GROMACS .gro file of C-alpha atoms in nm:
model
  198
    1MET     CA    1   0.659  -7.115   2.604
    2THR     CA    2   0.477  -6.916   2.873
    3TYR     CA    3   0.686  -6.764   3.150
    4THR     CA    4   0.565  -6.780   3.509
    5HIS     CA    5   0.693  -6.425   3.585
    6GLN     CA    6   0.900  -6.555   3.875
    7LEU     CA    7   1.216  -6.559   3.664
    8PHE     CA    8   1.154  -6.275   3.415
    9PRO     CA    9   0.897  -6.002   3.485
   10GLY     CA   10   0.725  -6.028   3.150
   11THR     CA   11   0.642  -6.259   2.861
   12ARG     CA   12   0.882  -6.435   2.628
   13ALA     CA   13   0.768  -6.195   2.353
   14GLU     CA   14   0.866  -5.899   2.572
   15LEU     CA   15   1.206  -6.053   2.640
   16LEU     CA   16   1.258  -6.110   2.267
   17ALA     CA   17   1.171  -5.745   2.202
   18ARG     CA   18   1.436  -5.637   2.454
   19LEU     CA   19   1.693  -5.860   2.286
   20ARG     CA   20   1.610  -5.718   1.942
   21GLU     CA   21   1.697  -5.373   2.078
   22GLN     CA   22   2.044  -5.497   2.178
   23LEU     CA   23   2.147  -5.741   1.905
   24ASN     CA   24   2.187  -5.742   1.530
   25GLU     CA   25   1.990  -5.999   1.330
   26SER     CA   26   2.271  -6.254   1.314
   27ARG     CA   27   2.330  -6.245   1.689
   28TYR     CA   28   1.956  -6.251   1.757
   29GLN     CA   29   1.916  -6.566   1.547
   30HIS     CA   30   2.209  -6.720   1.737
   31VAL     CA   31   2.042  -6.667   2.075
   32LEU     CA   32   1.721  -6.824   1.941
   33ARG     CA   33   1.920  -7.133   1.839
   34VAL     CA   34   2.097  -7.142   2.176
   35GLU     CA   35   1.759  -7.119   2.349
   36ALA     CA   36   1.622  -7.412   2.147
   37THR     CA   37   1.934  -7.621   2.215
   38ALA     CA   38   1.927  -7.530   2.584
   39ILE     CA   39   1.562  -7.637   2.614
   40GLN     CA   40   1.643  -7.972   2.449
   41LEU     CA   41   1.935  -8.026   2.688
   42ALA     CA   42   1.722  -7.922   2.984
   43GLN     CA   43   1.454  -8.173   2.896
   44ALA     CA   44   1.717  -8.446   2.858
   45ASN     CA   45   1.881  -8.360   3.192
   46GLY     CA   46   1.588  -8.288   3.421
   47VAL     CA   47   1.635  -7.910   3.429
   48ASP     CA   48   1.356  -7.648   3.426
   49PRO     CA   49   1.299  -7.561   3.058
   50GLU     CA   50   1.181  -7.209   3.148
   51ARG     CA   51   1.514  -7.134   3.314
   52ALA     CA   52   1.692  -7.284   3.012
   53SER     CA   53   1.486  -7.065   2.777
   54ILE     CA   54   1.560  -6.742   2.964
   55ALA     CA   55   1.929  -6.823   3.017
   56GLY     CA   56   1.973  -6.930   2.655
   57LEU     CA   57   1.813  -6.612   2.526
   58THR     CA   58   1.998  -6.372   2.757
   59HIS     CA   59   2.350  -6.521   2.754
   60ASP     CA   60   2.464  -6.277   2.481
   61TYR     CA   61   2.244  -5.984   2.590
   62ALA     CA   62   2.549  -5.757   2.631
   63LYS     CA   63   2.761  -5.903   2.349
   64GLN     CA   64   2.734  -5.599   2.121
   65ARG     CA   65   2.766  -5.324   2.379
   66PRO     CA   66   3.052  -5.073   2.347
   67ASP     CA   67   3.363  -5.145   2.554
   68GLN     CA   68   3.306  -4.832   2.760
   69ASP     CA   69   2.976  -4.976   2.891
   70PHE     CA   70   3.167  -5.270   3.038
   71ILE     CA   71   3.448  -5.055   3.177
   72ASP     CA   72   3.194  -4.827   3.344
   73ALA     CA   73   3.007  -5.127   3.486
   74ILE     CA   74   3.326  -5.282   3.629
   75HIS     CA   75   3.382  -4.958   3.823
   76ARG     CA   76   3.018  -4.890   3.908
   77TYR     CA   77   2.947  -5.238   4.044
   78ALA     CA   78   3.288  -5.281   4.214
   79LEU     CA   79   3.375  -5.588   4.008
   80ASP     CA   80   3.726  -5.736   4.012
   81PRO     CA   81   3.949  -5.464   3.860
   82ALA     CA   82   4.158  -5.739   3.695
   83LEU     CA   83   3.869  -5.766   3.448
   84LEU     CA   84   3.985  -5.440   3.292
   85ALA     CA   85   4.274  -5.632   3.132
   86TYR     CA   86   4.033  -5.840   2.924
   87GLY     CA   87   3.788  -5.758   2.648
   88ASN     CA   88   3.445  -5.839   2.515
   89PRO     CA   89   3.489  -6.220   2.502
   90ILE     CA   90   3.512  -6.216   2.883
   91TRP     CA   91   3.317  -5.899   2.961
   92HIS     CA   92   2.993  -5.990   2.783
   93GLY     CA   93   2.952  -6.285   3.018
   94VAL     CA   94   3.102  -6.182   3.350
   95VAL     CA   95   2.998  -5.815   3.334
   96GLY     CA   96   2.696  -5.882   3.114
   97ALA     CA   97   2.529  -6.070   3.400
   98GLU     CA   98   2.529  -5.748   3.603
   99LEU     CA   99   2.361  -5.562   3.316
  100ILE     CA  100   2.099  -5.836   3.280
  101LYS     CA  101   2.022  -5.815   3.650
  102ARG     CA  102   1.975  -5.439   3.646
  103GLU     CA  103   1.822  -5.383   3.303
  104LEU     CA  104   1.605  -5.694   3.260
  105HIS     CA  105   1.531  -5.738   3.632
  106ILE     CA  106   1.634  -6.103   3.626
  107THR     CA  107   1.760  -6.194   3.972
  108ASP     CA  108   1.772  -6.574   3.959
  109GLU     CA  109   2.136  -6.654   4.038
  110ASP     CA  110   2.137  -6.976   3.838
  111ILE     CA  111   2.034  -6.785   3.524
  112LEU     CA  112   2.282  -6.506   3.594
  113ASN     CA  113   2.564  -6.753   3.656
  114ALA     CA  114   2.481  -6.927   3.329
  115THR     CA  115   2.560  -6.596   3.158
  116ARG     CA  116   2.864  -6.524   3.377
  117HIS     CA  117   3.023  -6.859   3.294
  118HIS     CA  118   2.910  -6.929   2.939
  119THR     CA  119   3.249  -6.844   2.786
  120THR     CA  120   3.488  -6.917   3.073
  121GLY     CA  121   3.320  -7.208   3.244
  122ALA     CA  122   3.374  -7.253   3.617
  123VAL     CA  123   3.516  -7.516   3.850
  124TYR     CA  124   3.164  -7.590   3.969
  125MET     CA  125   2.868  -7.535   3.739
  126THR     CA  126   2.506  -7.622   3.805
  127PRO     CA  127   2.329  -7.830   3.540
  128LEU     CA  128   2.176  -7.510   3.397
  129GLU     CA  129   2.518  -7.345   3.370
  130GLN     CA  130   2.653  -7.654   3.195
  131ILE     CA  131   2.356  -7.651   2.958
  132VAL     CA  132   2.408  -7.289   2.847
  133TYR     CA  133   2.786  -7.341   2.824
  134MET     CA  134   2.726  -7.633   2.588
  135ALA     CA  135   2.424  -7.496   2.401
  136ASP     CA  136   2.628  -7.191   2.298
  137PHE     CA  137   2.909  -7.422   2.179
  138ILE     CA  138   2.703  -7.678   1.985
  139GLU     CA  139   2.397  -7.488   1.856
  140PRO     CA  140   2.306  -7.604   1.504
  141ALA     CA  141   2.488  -7.328   1.312
  142ARG     CA  142   2.822  -7.397   1.483
  143ASP     CA  143   3.067  -7.546   1.234
  144PHE     CA  144   3.424  -7.607   1.349
  145PRO     CA  145   3.656  -7.906   1.377
  146GLY     CA  146   3.536  -8.109   1.674
  147VAL     CA  147   3.178  -7.981   1.695
  148THR     CA  148   3.034  -8.321   1.599
  149GLN     CA  149   3.231  -8.486   1.879
  150ALA     CA  150   3.118  -8.213   2.119
  151ARG     CA  151   2.754  -8.283   2.028
  152GLN     CA  152   2.800  -8.658   2.071
  153LEU     CA  153   2.973  -8.626   2.409
  154THR     CA  154   2.708  -8.382   2.534
  155ALA     CA  155   2.434  -8.624   2.431
  156GLN     CA  156   2.612  -8.904   2.623
  157GLU     CA  157   2.667  -8.700   2.938
  158LEU     CA  158   2.653  -8.325   2.992
  159GLY     CA  159   2.974  -8.316   3.197
  160ARG     CA  160   3.169  -8.489   2.922
  161GLY     CA  161   3.071  -8.212   2.685
  162VAL     CA  162   3.182  -7.952   2.940
  163ALA     CA  163   3.523  -8.117   2.978
  164TYR     CA  164   3.562  -8.140   2.600
  165GLN     CA  165   3.476  -7.774   2.550
  166ALA     CA  166   3.712  -7.662   2.828
  167LYS     CA  167   3.994  -7.858   2.663
  168HIS     CA  168   3.904  -7.743   2.310
  169THR     CA  169   3.887  -7.377   2.417
  170LEU     CA  170   4.221  -7.388   2.595
  171GLU     CA  171   4.386  -7.553   2.295
  172TYR     CA  172   4.238  -7.286   2.068
  173LEU     CA  173   4.353  -6.996   2.286
  174ILE     CA  174   4.707  -7.128   2.326
  175GLY     CA  175   4.731  -7.233   1.961
  176ASN     CA  176   4.636  -6.882   1.852
  177GLY     CA  177   4.855  -6.695   2.099
  178LYS     CA  178   4.559  -6.559   2.296
  179VAL     CA  179   4.559  -6.458   2.661
  180VAL     CA  180   4.389  -6.718   2.883
  181TYR     CA  181   4.148  -6.583   3.142
  182PRO     CA  182   4.250  -6.752   3.472
  183GLN     CA  183   3.905  -6.902   3.532
  184SER     CA  184   3.921  -7.082   3.196
  185LEU     CA  185   4.236  -7.261   3.311
  186LEU     CA  186   4.076  -7.350   3.645
  187THR     CA  187   3.773  -7.482   3.455
  188TYR     CA  188   3.995  -7.701   3.240
  189ASN     CA  189   4.186  -7.840   3.538
  190ALA     CA  190   3.868  -7.923   3.729
  191TRP     CA  191   3.668  -8.082   3.448
  192ILE     CA  192   3.952  -8.274   3.280
  193GLN     CA  193   4.016  -8.447   3.613
  194ARG     CA  194   3.653  -8.560   3.619
  195TYR     CA  195   3.656  -8.668   3.253
  196PRO     CA  196   4.020  -8.737   3.161
  197ASN     CA  197   3.948  -8.923   2.838
  198VAL     CA  198   3.752  -8.667   2.636
   0.00000   0.00000   0.00000
């Protein structure tokens, strides 16, 4: 895929090189699979495949950064101080978007929001945000109880997949005694009302 330079100031090969600097091989292969899945979902849902490619590749850009990088960024960029109570599962999306903007010079808000919301979801998500949220959840190497249903629902209708993932994630967090980030609960409430039978 050739980038138009409006969304990322370079080629796909240059973006891949930047990702290789940040990610180990396993995580790098994951983002390639998410990109491929996101492009497929974009084509099926009338979304710009270039945006899907860039968002799929960059969603985990900050995943392997040290905690202190995120803590510093929360202070430096005047982000919600409540974020300090959470860890990498939340930070690499919400705070990671700020690092992508500044380090990769990606300023498209739809792409940045796709990173911000790829683990927590949001009450309202654009089709691109929904695509990255689902592509990360159902990429081919994912293997967990319910992933086949998630893939089937996403193929039927993107929003159904979103509702299923929001429900599945909340069940997982509660079932394992994990803290629930408030936005994840808001995501569940909003999407389960739209698709109550997932």
